PDB file of C-alpha atoms in Angstrom:
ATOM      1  CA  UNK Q 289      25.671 -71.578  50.289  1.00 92.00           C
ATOM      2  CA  UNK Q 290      25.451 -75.092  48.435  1.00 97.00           C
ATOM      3  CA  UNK Q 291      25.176 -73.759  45.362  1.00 98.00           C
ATOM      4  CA  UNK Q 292      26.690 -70.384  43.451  1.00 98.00           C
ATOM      5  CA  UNK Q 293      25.880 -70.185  39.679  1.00 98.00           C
ATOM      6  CA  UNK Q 294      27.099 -66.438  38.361  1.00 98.00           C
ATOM      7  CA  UNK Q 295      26.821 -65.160  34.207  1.00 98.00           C
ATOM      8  CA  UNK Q 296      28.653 -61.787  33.368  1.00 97.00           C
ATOM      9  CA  UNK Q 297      27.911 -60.394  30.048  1.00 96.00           C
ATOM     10  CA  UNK Q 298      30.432 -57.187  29.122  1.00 94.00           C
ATOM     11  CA  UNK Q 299      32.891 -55.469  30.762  1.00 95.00           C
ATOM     12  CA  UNK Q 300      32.725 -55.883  34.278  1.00 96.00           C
ATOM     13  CA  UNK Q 301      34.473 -56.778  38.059  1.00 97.00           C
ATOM     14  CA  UNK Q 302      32.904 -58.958  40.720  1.00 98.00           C
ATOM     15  CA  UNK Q 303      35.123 -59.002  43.872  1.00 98.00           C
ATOM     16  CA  UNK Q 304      33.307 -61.469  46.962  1.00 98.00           C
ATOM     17  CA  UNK Q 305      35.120 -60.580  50.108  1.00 97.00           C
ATOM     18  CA  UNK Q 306      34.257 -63.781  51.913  1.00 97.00           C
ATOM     19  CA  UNK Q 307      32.386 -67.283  52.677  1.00 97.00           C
ATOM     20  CA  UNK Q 308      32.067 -70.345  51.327  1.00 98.00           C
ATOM     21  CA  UNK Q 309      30.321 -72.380  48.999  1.00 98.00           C
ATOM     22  CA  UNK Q 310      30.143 -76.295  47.847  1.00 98.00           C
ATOM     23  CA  UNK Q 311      29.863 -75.432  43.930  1.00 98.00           C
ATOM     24  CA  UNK Q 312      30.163 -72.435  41.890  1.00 98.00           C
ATOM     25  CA  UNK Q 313      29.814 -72.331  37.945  1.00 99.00           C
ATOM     26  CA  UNK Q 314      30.883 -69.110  36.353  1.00 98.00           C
ATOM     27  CA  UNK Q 315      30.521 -68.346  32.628  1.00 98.00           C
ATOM     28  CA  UNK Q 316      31.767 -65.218  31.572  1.00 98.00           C
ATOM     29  CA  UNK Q 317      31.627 -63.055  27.899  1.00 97.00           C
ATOM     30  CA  UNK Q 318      33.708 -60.389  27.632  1.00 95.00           C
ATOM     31  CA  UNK Q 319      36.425 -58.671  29.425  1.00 96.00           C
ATOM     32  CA  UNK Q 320      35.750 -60.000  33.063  1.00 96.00           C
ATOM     33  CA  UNK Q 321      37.601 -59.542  36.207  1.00 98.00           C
ATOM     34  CA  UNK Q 322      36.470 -62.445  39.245  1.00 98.00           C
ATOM     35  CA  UNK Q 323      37.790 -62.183  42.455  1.00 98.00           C
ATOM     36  CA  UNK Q 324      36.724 -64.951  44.646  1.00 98.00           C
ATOM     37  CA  UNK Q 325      40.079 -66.353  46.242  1.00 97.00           C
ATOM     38  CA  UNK Q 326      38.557 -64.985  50.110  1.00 97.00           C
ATOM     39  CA  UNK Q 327      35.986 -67.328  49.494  1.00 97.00           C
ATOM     40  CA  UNK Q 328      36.027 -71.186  49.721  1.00 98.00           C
ATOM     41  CA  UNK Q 329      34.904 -73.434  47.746  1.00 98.00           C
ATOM     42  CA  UNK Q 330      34.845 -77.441  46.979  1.00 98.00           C
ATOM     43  CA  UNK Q 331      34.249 -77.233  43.359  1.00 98.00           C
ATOM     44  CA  UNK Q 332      34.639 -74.788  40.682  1.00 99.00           C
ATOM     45  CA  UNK Q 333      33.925 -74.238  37.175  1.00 99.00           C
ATOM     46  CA  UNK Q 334      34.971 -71.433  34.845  1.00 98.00           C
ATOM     47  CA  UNK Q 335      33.852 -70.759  31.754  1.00 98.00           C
ATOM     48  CA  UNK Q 336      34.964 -67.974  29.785  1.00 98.00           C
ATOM     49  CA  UNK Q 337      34.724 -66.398  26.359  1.00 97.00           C
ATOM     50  CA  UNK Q 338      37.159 -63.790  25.532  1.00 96.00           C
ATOM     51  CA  UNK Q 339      39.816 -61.940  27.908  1.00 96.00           C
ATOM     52  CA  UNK Q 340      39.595 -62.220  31.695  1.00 97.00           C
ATOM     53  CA  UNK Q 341      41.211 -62.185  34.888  1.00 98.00           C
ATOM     54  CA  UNK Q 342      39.951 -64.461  37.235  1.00 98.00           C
ATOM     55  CA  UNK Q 343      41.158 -65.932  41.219  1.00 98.00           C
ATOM     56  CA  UNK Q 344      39.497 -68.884  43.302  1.00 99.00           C
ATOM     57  CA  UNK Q 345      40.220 -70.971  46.475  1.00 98.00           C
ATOM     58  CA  UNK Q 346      39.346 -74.820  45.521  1.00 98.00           C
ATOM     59  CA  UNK Q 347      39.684 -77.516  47.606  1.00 98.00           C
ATOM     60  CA  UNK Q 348      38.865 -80.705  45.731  1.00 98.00           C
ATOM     61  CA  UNK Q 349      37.969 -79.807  41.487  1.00 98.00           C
ATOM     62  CA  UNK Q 350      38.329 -76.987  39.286  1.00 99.00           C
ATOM     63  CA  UNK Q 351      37.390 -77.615  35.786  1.00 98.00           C
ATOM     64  CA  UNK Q 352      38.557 -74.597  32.899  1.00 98.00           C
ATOM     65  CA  UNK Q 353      36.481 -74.438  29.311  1.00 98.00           C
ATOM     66  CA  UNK Q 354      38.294 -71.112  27.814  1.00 98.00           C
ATOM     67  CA  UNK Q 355      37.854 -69.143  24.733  1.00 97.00           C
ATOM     68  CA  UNK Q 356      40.374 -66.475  24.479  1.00 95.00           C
ATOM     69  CA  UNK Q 357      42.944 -65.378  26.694  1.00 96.00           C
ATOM     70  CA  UNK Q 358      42.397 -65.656  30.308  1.00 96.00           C
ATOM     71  CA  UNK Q 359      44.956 -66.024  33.642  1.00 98.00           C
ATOM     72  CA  UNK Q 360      43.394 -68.058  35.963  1.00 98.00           C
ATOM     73  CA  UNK Q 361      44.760 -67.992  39.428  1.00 98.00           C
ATOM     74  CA  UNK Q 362      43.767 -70.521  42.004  1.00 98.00           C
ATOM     75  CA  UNK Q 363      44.876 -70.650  46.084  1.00 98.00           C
ATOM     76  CA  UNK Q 364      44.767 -74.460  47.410  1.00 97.00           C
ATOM     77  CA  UNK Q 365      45.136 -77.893  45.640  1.00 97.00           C
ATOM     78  CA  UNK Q 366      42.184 -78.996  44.235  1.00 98.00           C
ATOM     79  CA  UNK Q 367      42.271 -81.771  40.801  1.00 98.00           C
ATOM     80  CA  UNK Q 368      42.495 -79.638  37.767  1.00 97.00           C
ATOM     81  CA  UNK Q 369      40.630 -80.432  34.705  1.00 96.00           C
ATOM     82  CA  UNK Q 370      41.327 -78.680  31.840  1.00 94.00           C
ATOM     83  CA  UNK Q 371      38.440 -79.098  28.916  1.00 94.00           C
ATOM     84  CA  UNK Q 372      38.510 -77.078  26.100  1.00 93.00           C
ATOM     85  CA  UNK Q 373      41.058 -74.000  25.891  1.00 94.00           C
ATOM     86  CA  UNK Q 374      41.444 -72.301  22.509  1.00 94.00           C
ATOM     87  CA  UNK Q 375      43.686 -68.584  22.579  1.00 93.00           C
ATOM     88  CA  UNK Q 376      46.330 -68.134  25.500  1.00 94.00           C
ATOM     89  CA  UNK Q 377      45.277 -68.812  28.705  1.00 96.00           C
ATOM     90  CA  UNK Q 378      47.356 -69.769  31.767  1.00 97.00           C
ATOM     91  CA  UNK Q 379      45.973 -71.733  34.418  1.00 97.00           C
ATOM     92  CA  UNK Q 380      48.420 -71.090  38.016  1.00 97.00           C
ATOM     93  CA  UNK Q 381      48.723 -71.955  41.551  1.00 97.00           C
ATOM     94  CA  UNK Q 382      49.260 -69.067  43.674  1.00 93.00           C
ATOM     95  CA  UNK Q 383      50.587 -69.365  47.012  1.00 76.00           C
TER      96      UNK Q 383
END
């Protein structure tokens, strides 16, 4: 897939067990749980309004806009751009 673009509105839990994609844009409202670390990905972006949980793998950029408090996991070493972050949120390498 070139291109992933994914809106959650609510409460909610997206787990992808696998692939790969070039971009993928996620905005999120609410309390949102992502789990997209089985699948690869060049670029991604996050954007998310209020309290969420979310884990990537990102090779080259991952670029953060958060409103709230959100823990944002990531496997790999890609550039990371944070934008705007208002409330508590924690950006981490895992692995």
């Amino acid at each position: 897939v070139n291109d992933l673009k994914v809106a959650i509105y609510g409460e909610s839990h997206l787990t992808m067990k696998a692939g790969a994609v070039n971009h993928q844009k996620y905005v999120t409202y609410g309390d949102s749980v992502v789990e997209a670390s089985a699948v690869s990905s060049n670029e991604t972006k996050i954007t998310a309004y209020g309290e969420g949980e979310y884990f990537f793998k990102v090779e080259n950029d991952l670029k953060v806009t958060s409103f709230g408090e959100s823990l944002i996991y990531y496997v790999g070493n890609p550039e990371l751009s944070k934008r705007i972050m208002l409330g508590e949120t924690i950006v981490k390498r895992k692995g």
